[in-house]
Coordinates of C-alpha atoms and ligand atoms in Angstrom, one line a residue:
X1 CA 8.7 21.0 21.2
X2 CA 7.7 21.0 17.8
X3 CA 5.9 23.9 16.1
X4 CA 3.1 21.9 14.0
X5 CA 1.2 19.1 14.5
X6 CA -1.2 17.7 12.1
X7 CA -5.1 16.0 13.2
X8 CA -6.5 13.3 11.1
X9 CA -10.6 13.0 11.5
X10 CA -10.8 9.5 10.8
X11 CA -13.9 8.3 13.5
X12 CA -16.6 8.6 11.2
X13 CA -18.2 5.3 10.1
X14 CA -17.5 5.7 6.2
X15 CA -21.5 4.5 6.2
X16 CA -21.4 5.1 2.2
X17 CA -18.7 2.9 1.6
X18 CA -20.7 0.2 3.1
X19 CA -18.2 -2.0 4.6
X20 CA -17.6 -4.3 7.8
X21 CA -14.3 -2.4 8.3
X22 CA -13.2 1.0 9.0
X23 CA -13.1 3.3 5.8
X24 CA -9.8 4.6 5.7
X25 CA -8.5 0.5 6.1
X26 CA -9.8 0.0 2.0
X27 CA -6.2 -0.2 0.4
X28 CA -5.2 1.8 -3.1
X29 CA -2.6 0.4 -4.9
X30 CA -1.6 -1.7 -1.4
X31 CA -1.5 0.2 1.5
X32 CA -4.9 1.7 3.1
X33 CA -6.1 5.2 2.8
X34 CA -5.2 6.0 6.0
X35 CA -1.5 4.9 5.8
X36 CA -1.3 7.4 2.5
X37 CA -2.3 10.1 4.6
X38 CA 0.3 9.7 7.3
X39 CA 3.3 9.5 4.1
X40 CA 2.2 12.6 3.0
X41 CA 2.2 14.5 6.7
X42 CA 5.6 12.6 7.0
X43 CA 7.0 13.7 3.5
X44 CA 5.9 17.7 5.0
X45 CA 8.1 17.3 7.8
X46 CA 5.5 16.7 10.4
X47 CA 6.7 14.4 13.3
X48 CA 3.9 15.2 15.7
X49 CA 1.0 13.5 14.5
X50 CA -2.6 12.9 16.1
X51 CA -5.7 10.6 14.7
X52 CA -8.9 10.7 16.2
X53 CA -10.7 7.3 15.8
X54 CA -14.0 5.8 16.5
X55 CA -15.7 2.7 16.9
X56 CA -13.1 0.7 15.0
X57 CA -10.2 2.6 16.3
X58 CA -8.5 -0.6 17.1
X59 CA -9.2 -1.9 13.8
X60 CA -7.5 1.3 12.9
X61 CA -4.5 1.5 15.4
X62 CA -3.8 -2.0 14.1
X63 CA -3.4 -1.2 10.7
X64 CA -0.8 2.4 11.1
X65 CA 2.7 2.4 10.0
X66 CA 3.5 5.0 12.0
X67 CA 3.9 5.9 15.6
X68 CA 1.2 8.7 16.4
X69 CA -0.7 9.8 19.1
X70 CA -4.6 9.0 19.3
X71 CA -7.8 10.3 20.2
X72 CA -11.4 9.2 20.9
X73 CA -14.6 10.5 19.5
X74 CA -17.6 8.3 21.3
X75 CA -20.4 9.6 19.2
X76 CA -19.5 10.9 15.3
X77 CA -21.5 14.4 16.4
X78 CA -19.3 16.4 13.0
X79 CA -15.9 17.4 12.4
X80 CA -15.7 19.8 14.6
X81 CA -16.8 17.9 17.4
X82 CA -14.2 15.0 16.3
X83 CA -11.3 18.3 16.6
X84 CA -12.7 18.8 20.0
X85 CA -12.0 15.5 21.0
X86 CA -8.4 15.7 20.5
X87 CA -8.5 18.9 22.5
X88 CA -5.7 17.2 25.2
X89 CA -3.4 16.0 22.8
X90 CA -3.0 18.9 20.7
X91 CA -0.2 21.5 21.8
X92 CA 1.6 22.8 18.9
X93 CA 1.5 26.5 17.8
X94 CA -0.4 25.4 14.8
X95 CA -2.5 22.2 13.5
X96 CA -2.6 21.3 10.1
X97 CA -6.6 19.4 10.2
X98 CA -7.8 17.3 7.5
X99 CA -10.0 14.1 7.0
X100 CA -9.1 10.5 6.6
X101 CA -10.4 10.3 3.6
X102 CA -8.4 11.9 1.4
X103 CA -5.3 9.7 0.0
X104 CA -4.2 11.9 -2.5
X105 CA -3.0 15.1 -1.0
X106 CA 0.9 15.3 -1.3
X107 CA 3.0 15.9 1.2
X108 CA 4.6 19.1 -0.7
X109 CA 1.6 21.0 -0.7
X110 CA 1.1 20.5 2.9
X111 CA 4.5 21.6 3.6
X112 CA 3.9 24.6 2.2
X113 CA 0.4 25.3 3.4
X114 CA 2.3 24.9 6.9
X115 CA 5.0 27.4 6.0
X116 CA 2.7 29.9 4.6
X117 CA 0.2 29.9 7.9
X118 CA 3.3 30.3 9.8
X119 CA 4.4 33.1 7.9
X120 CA 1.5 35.2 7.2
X121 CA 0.3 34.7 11.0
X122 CA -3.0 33.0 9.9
X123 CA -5.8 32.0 12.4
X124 CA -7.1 29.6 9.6
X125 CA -5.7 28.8 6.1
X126 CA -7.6 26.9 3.9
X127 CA -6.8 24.6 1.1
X128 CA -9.3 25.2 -1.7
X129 CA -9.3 24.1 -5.5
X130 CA -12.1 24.7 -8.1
X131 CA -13.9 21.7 -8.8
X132 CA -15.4 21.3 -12.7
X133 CA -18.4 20.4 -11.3
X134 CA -19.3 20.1 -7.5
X135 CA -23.1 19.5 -7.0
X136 CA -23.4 16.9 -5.2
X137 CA -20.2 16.2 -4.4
X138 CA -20.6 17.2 -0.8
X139 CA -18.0 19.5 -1.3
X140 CA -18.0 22.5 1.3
X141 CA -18.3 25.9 -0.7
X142 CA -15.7 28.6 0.1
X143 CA -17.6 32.3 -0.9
X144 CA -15.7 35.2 -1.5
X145 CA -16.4 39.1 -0.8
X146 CA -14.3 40.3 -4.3
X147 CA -11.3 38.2 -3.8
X148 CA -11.3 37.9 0.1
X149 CA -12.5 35.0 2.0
X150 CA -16.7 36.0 3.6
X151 CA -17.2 32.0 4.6
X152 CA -17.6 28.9 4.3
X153 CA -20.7 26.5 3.7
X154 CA -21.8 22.8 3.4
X155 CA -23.2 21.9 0.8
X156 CA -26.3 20.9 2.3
X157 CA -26.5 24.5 3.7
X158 CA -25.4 26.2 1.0
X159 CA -28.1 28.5 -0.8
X160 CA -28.9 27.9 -4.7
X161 CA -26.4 30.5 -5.4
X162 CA -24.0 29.2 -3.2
X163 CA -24.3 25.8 -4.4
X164 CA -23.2 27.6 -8.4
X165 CA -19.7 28.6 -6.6
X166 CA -17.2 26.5 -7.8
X167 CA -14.3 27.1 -5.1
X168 CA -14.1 24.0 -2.6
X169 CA -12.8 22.8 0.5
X170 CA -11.4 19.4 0.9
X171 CA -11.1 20.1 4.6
X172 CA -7.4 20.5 4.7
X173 CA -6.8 23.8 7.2
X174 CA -4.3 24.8 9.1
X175 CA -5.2 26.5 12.1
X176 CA -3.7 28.4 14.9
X177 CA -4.6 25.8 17.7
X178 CA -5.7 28.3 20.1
X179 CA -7.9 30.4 18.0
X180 CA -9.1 26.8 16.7
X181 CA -10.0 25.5 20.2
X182 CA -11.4 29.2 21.2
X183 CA -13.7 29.1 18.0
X184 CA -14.6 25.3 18.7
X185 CA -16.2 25.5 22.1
X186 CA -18.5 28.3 20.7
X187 CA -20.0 26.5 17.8
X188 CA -23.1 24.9 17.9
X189 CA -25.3 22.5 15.1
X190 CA -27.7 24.3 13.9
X191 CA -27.8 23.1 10.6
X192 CA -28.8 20.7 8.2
X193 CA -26.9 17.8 9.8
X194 CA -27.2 18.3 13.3
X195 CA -23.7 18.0 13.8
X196 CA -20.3 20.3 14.7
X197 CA -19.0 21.2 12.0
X198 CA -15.0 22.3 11.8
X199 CA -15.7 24.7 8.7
X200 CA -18.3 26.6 11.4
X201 CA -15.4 27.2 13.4
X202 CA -13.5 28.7 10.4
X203 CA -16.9 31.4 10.3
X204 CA -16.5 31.5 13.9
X205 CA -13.3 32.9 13.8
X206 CA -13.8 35.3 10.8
X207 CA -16.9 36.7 12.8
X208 CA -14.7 37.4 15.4
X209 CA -12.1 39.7 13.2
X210 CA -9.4 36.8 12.5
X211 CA -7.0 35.9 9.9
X212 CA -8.3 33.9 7.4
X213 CA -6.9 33.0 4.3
X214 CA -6.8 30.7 1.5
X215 CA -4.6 29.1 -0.9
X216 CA -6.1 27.5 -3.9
X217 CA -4.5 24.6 -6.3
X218 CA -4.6 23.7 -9.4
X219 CA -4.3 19.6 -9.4
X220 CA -8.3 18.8 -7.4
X221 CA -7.3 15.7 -7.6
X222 CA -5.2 16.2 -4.0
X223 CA -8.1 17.2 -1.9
X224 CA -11.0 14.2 -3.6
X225 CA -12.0 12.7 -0.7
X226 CA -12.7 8.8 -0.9
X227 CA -16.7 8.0 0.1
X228 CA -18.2 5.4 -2.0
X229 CA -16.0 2.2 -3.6
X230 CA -16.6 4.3 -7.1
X231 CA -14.6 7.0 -5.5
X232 CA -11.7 4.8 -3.9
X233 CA -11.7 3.0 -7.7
X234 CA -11.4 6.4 -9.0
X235 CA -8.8 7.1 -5.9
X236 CA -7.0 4.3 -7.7
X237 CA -7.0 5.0 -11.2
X238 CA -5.3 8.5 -10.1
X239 CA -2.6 7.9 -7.9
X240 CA -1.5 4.7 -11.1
X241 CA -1.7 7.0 -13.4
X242 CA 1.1 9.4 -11.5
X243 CA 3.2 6.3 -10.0
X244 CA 3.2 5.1 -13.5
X245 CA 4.0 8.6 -15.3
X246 CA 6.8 9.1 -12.5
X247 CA 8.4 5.9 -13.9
X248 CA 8.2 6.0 -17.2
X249 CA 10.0 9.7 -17.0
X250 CA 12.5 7.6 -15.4
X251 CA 13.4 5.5 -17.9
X252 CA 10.7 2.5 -17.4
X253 CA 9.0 0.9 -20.5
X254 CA 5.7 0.2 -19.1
X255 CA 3.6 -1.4 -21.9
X256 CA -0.4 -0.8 -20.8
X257 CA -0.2 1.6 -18.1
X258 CA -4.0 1.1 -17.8
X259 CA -2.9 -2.4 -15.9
X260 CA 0.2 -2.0 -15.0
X261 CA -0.1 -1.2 -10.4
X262 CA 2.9 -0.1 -8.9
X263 CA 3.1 1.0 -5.0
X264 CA 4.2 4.2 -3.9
X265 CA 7.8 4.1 -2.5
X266 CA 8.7 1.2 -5.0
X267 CA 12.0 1.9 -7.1
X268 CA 12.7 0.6 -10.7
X269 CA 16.0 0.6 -12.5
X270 CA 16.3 2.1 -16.2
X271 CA 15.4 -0.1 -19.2
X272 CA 13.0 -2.1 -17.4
X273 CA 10.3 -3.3 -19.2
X274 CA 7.2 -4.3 -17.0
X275 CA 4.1 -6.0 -19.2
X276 CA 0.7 -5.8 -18.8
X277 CA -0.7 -7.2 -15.7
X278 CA 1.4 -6.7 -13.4
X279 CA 0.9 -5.9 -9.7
X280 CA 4.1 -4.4 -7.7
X281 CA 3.8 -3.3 -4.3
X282 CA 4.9 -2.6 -0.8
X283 CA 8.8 -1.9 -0.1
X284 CA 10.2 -3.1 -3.5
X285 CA 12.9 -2.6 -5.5
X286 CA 13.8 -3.5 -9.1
X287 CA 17.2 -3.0 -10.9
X288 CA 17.5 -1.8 -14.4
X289 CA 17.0 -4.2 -17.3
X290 CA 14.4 -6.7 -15.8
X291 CA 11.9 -7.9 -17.2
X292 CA 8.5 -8.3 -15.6
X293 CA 5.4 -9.5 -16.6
X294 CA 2.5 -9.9 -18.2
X295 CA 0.2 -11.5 -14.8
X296 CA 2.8 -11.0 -12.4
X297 CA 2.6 -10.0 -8.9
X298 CA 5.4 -8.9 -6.5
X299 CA 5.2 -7.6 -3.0
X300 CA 8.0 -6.4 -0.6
X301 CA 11.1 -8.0 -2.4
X302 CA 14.2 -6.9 -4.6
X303 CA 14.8 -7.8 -7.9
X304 CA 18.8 -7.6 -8.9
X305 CA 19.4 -6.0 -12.4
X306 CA 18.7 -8.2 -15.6
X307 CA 16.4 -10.9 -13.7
X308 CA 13.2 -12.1 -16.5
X309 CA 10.1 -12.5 -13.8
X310 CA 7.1 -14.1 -16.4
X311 CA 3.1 -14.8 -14.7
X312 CA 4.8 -15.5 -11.6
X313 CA 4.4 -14.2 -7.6
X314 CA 7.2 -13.1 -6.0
X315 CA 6.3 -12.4 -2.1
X316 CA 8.8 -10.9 0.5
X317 CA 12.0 -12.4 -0.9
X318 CA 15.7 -11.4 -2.4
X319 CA 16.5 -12.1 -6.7
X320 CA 20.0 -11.7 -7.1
X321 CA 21.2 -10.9 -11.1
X322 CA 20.1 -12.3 -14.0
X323 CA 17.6 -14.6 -12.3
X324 CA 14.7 -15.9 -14.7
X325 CA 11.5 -17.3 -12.4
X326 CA 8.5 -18.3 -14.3
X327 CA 6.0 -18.4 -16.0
X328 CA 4.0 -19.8 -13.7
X329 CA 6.2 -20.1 -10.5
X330 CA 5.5 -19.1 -6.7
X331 CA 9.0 -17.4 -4.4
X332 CA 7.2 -17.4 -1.4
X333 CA 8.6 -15.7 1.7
X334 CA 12.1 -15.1 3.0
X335 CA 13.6 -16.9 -0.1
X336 CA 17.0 -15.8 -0.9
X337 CA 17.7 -16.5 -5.0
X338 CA 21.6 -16.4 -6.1
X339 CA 22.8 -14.5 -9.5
X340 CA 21.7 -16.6 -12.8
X341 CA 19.2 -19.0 -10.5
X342 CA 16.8 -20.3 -13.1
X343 CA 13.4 -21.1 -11.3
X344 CA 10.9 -22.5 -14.2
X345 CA 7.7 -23.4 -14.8
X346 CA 5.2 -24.5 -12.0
X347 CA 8.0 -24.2 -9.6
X348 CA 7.5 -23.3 -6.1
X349 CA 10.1 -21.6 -3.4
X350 CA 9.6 -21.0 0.2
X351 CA 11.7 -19.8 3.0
X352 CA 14.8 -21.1 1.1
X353 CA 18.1 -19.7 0.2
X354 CA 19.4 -20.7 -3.3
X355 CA 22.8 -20.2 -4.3
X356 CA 24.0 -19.2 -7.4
X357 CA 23.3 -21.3 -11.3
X358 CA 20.9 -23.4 -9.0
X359 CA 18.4 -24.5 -11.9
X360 CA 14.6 -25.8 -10.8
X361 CA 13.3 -25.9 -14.1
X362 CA 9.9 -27.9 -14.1
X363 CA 7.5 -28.5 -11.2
X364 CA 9.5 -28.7 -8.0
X365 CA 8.7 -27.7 -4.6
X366 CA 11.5 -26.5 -2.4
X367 CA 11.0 -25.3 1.3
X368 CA 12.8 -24.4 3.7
X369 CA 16.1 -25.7 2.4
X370 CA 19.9 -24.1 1.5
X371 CA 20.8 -24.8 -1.5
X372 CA 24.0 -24.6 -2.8
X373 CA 25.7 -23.2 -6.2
X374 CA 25.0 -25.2 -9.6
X375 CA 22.5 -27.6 -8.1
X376 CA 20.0 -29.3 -10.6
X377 CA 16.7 -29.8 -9.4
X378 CA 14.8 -32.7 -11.9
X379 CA 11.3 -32.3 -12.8
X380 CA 8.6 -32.9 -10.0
X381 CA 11.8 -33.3 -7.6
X382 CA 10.1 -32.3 -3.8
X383 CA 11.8 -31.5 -0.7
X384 CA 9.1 -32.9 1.8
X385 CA 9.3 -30.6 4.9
X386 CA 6.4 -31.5 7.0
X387 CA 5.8 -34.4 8.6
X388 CA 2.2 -33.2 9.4
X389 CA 3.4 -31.7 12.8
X390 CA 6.2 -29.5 12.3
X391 CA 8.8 -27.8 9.9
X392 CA 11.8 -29.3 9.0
X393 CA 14.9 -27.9 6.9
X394 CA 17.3 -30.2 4.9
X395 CA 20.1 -28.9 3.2
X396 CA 21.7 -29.7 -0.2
X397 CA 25.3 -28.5 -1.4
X398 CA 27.1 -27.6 -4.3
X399 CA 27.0 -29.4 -7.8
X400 CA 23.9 -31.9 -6.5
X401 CA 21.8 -33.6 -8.8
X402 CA 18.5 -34.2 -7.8
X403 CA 16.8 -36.8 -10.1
X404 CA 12.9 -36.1 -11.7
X405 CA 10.3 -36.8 -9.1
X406 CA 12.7 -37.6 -6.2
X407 CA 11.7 -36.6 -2.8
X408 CA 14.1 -35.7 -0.3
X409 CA 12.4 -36.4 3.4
X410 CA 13.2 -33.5 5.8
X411 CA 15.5 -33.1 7.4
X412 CA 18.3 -34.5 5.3
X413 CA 21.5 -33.2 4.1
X414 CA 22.8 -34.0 0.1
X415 CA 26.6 -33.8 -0.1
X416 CA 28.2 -31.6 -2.5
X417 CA 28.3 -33.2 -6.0
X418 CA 26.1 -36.3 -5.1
X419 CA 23.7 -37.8 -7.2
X420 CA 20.0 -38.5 -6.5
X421 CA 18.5 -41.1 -8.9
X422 CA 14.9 -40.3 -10.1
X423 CA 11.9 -41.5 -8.3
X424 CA 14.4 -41.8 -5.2
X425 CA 12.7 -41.3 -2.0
X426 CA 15.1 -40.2 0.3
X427 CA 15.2 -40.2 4.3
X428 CA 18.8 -40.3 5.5
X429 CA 22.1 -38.5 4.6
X430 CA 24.3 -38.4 1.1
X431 CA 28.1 -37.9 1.0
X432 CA 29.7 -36.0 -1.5
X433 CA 29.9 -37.5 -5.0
X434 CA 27.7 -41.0 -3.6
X435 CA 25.0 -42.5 -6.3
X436 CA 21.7 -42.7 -3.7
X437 CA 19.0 -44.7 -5.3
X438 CA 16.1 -45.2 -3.4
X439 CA 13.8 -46.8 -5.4
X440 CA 12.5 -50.5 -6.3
X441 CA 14.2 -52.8 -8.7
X442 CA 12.4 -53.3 -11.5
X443 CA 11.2 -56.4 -12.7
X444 CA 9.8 -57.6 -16.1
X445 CA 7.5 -60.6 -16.8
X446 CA 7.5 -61.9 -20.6
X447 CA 4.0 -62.2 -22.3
X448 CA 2.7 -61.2 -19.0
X449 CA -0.4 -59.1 -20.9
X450 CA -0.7 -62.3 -23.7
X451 CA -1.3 -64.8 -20.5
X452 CA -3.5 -62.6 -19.1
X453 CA -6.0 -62.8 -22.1
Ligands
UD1_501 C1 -16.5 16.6 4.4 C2 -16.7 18.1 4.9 C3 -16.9 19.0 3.7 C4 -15.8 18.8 2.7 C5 -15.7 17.3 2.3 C6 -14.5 17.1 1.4 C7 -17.7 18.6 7.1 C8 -18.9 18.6 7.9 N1 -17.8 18.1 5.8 O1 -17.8 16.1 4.0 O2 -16.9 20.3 4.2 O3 -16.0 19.6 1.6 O4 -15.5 16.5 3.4 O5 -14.4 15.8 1.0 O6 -16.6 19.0 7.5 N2 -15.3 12.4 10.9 C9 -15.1 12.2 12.3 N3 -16.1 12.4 13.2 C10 -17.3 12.9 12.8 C11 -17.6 13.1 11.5 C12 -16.6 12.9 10.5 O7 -14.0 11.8 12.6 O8 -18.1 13.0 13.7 C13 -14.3 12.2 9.9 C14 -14.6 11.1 9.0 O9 -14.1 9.9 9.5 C15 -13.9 11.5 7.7 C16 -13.9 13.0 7.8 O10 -14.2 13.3 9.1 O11 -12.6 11.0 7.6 C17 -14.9 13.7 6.9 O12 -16.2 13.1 7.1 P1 -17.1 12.7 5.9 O13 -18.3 12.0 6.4 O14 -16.4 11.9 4.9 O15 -17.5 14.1 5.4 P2 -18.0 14.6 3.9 O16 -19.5 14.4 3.9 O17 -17.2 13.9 2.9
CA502 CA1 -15.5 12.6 2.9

């Protein structure tokens, strides 16, 4: 059995972000709230890990990249009452508790706030920071007797003098469980909310002679807890600033990282140079000496070492080395693009696999198609693969030359080194080195525009 667990409150109805969906669904830098939170309790080590949801919850369950357990809260009566409600599930030694809201906590600090709990044999051990300035913030005041913990108070609780302490709670605690449920069932709402609230369960317990503790951190930034959209803008602007400082210690030019939004887990090579604009997220990975950018926007792909990506959107699929796309082309998903492919401007790829020197240089369209090695796609050349009803793939081999504006009707195979002449609409088969022209002769009439007058 494992030793901790964490409990993610995440039933409340986020009213102040004023939304049709769930709070912790609004994305930062590509992935929800909610799915930061559970990286950061999987980067501490925790494998045992409970969410209580709400109205929503499906919404929620949905959206979670990883496997955890769940618990309902009906009614949103507080935080503590949420905690309550996840009374069955919970059956570690000790539970690490903290709110859906806040994406920036990191998963070494909750490592260690585990360890230490452990350690020291705490009943409760609470996060704190000092905030510059938290009126109003909602922040949860933690007071102090000299330097030991006396309580802890909500805001709208808190007394004038309270309200001047500067020591905060994000609501990241971990508890013994069974003191924590013990304290729980005692606790009522007698307060400005009406509501349960899990810090009166941290008085509860310090009333009753436990172990409480704190441990306080410098960076606040871990424990800001997203309400409002100005908040989950600011959420953004944060956790940018240390993706982009991360990479740029690494060895990555990035030119204005003011616009410049890279995802969490995404990997770039030395010497890459990324230009303003640019948008990389989800699982990504870009070799050393690439180019990217400026208005470029990649999700889920890899990018081989050397590739020059310019105002183009690269979605879900594989660049091999030195491949040049843009600007303004579209690799739509599961495309497959050989070393040195050159994919121009106003180009389009989808669901293809392109072998190597394949060159599409100006306004093509190419779905659902192999492609071989060295193959020359013409200006406006189209592989047509719908017939209005369904999908199909064509395939065209090494050393083909595909002539400007030719279509080739799906499905169709071009033989290795054949040549398509341009404006050729083709529907059936090509051998090896054949000439297919598919086109109408053309005619001339003398003084045709002189008679016409
Ligand atoms: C909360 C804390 C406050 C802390 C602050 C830090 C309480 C009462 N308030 O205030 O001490 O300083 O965060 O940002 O603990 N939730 C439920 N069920 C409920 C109520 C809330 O699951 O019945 C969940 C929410 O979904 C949310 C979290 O608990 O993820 C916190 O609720 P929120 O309304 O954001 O509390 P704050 O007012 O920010
Ligand atoms: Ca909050």
């Amino acid at each position: 059995m494992e030793r901790f667990s964490a409990l993610v409150l995440a039933a409340g109805n986020g009213k102040r972000i004023k939304s049709n969906k769930p709070k912790v669904l609004h994305k930062i830098l590509g992935k929800s709230i909610i799915n930061h939170i559970l990286d950061s309790l999987v980067e501490a080590g925790i494998n045992d890990i409970n969410l209580v949801i709400g109205a929503n919850g499906d919404l929620v369950k949905a959206d979670v990249d990883y496997d955890v357990n769940y618990a309902y809260q009906e009614k949103q009566l507080g935080t503590g009452h949420a905690t309550l409600c996840a009374k069955e599930i919970l059956n570690t030694e000790y539970t690490l508790v903290m709110y859906g809201d806040t994406p920036l906590i990191k998963g070494d600090t909750l490592s260690y706030l585990l360890k230490k709990a452990d350690r020291i044999k705490a009943d409760a051990l609470i996060l704190t920071t000092i905030a510059d300035n938290p009126s109003g913030q909602g922040f949860a005041r933690v007071i102090r007797k000299g330097f030991s913990f006396e309580k802890i108070v909500q805001e709208e609780d808190a007394t004038a003098l309270e309200r001047k302490c500067k020591e905060v709670s994000g609501g990241i605690t971990v508890f013994k469980t069974s003191s924590m449920f013990k304290a729980l069932e005692q606790i009522d709402n007698k307060n400005e909310n009406k509501e349960y609230y899990i810090t009166d369960c941290i008085n509860k317990m310090k009333a009753d002679g436990g172990h409480i503790e704190t441990v306080k951190i410098d960076d606040s930034w871990q424990i800001f807890g997203v309400n409002t959209r100005e908040q989950l803008a600011k959420c953004v602007a944060i956790l940018k600033n240390r993706i982009n400082a991360y990479h740029m210690a690494n060895g990555v030019t990035i030119i204005d990282p003011n616009t410049t939004y890279i995802g969490k887990y995404v990997k770039i090579g030395i010497d890459t140079t990324i230009y303003p604009n640019t948008y990389i997220f989800g699982d990504t990975e870009i070799g050393e000496n690439v180019v990217i950018g400026t208005n470029t926007e990649i999700h889920d792909s890899k990018i081989s070492d050397a590739c020059i990506i310019k105002q183009s959107t690269i979605v879900d699929s594989d660049l091999g080395k030195e491949v040049s796309v843009g600007p303004y082309a579209h690799i739509r998903p599961n495309s497959k693009l050989g070393d040195r492919v050159k994919i121009g401007d106003f180009v389009e790829i989808k669901n293809s696999s392109i072998g190597t020197d394949t060159t599409a240089s100006h306004h093509a369209y190419i779905g659902d198609s192999e492609v071989g090695n060295s193959v020359n796609f013409g200006c406006g050349s189209v592989v047509v693969n719908f017939d209005g009803k369904n999908k199909h793939r064509s395939s065209i081999k090494d050393g083909a030359f595909i002539g400007c504006n030719a279509n080739l009707i799906s499905p169709v195979s071009i033989g290795e080194k054949a040549f398509i002449a341009a404006g050729s609409t083709i529907t059936d088969d090509v051998e090896a080195d054949s000439l297919a022209i598919a086109r109408n002769k053309q005619e001339n009439i003398e003084n045709w525009v002189k008679n016409k007058k």
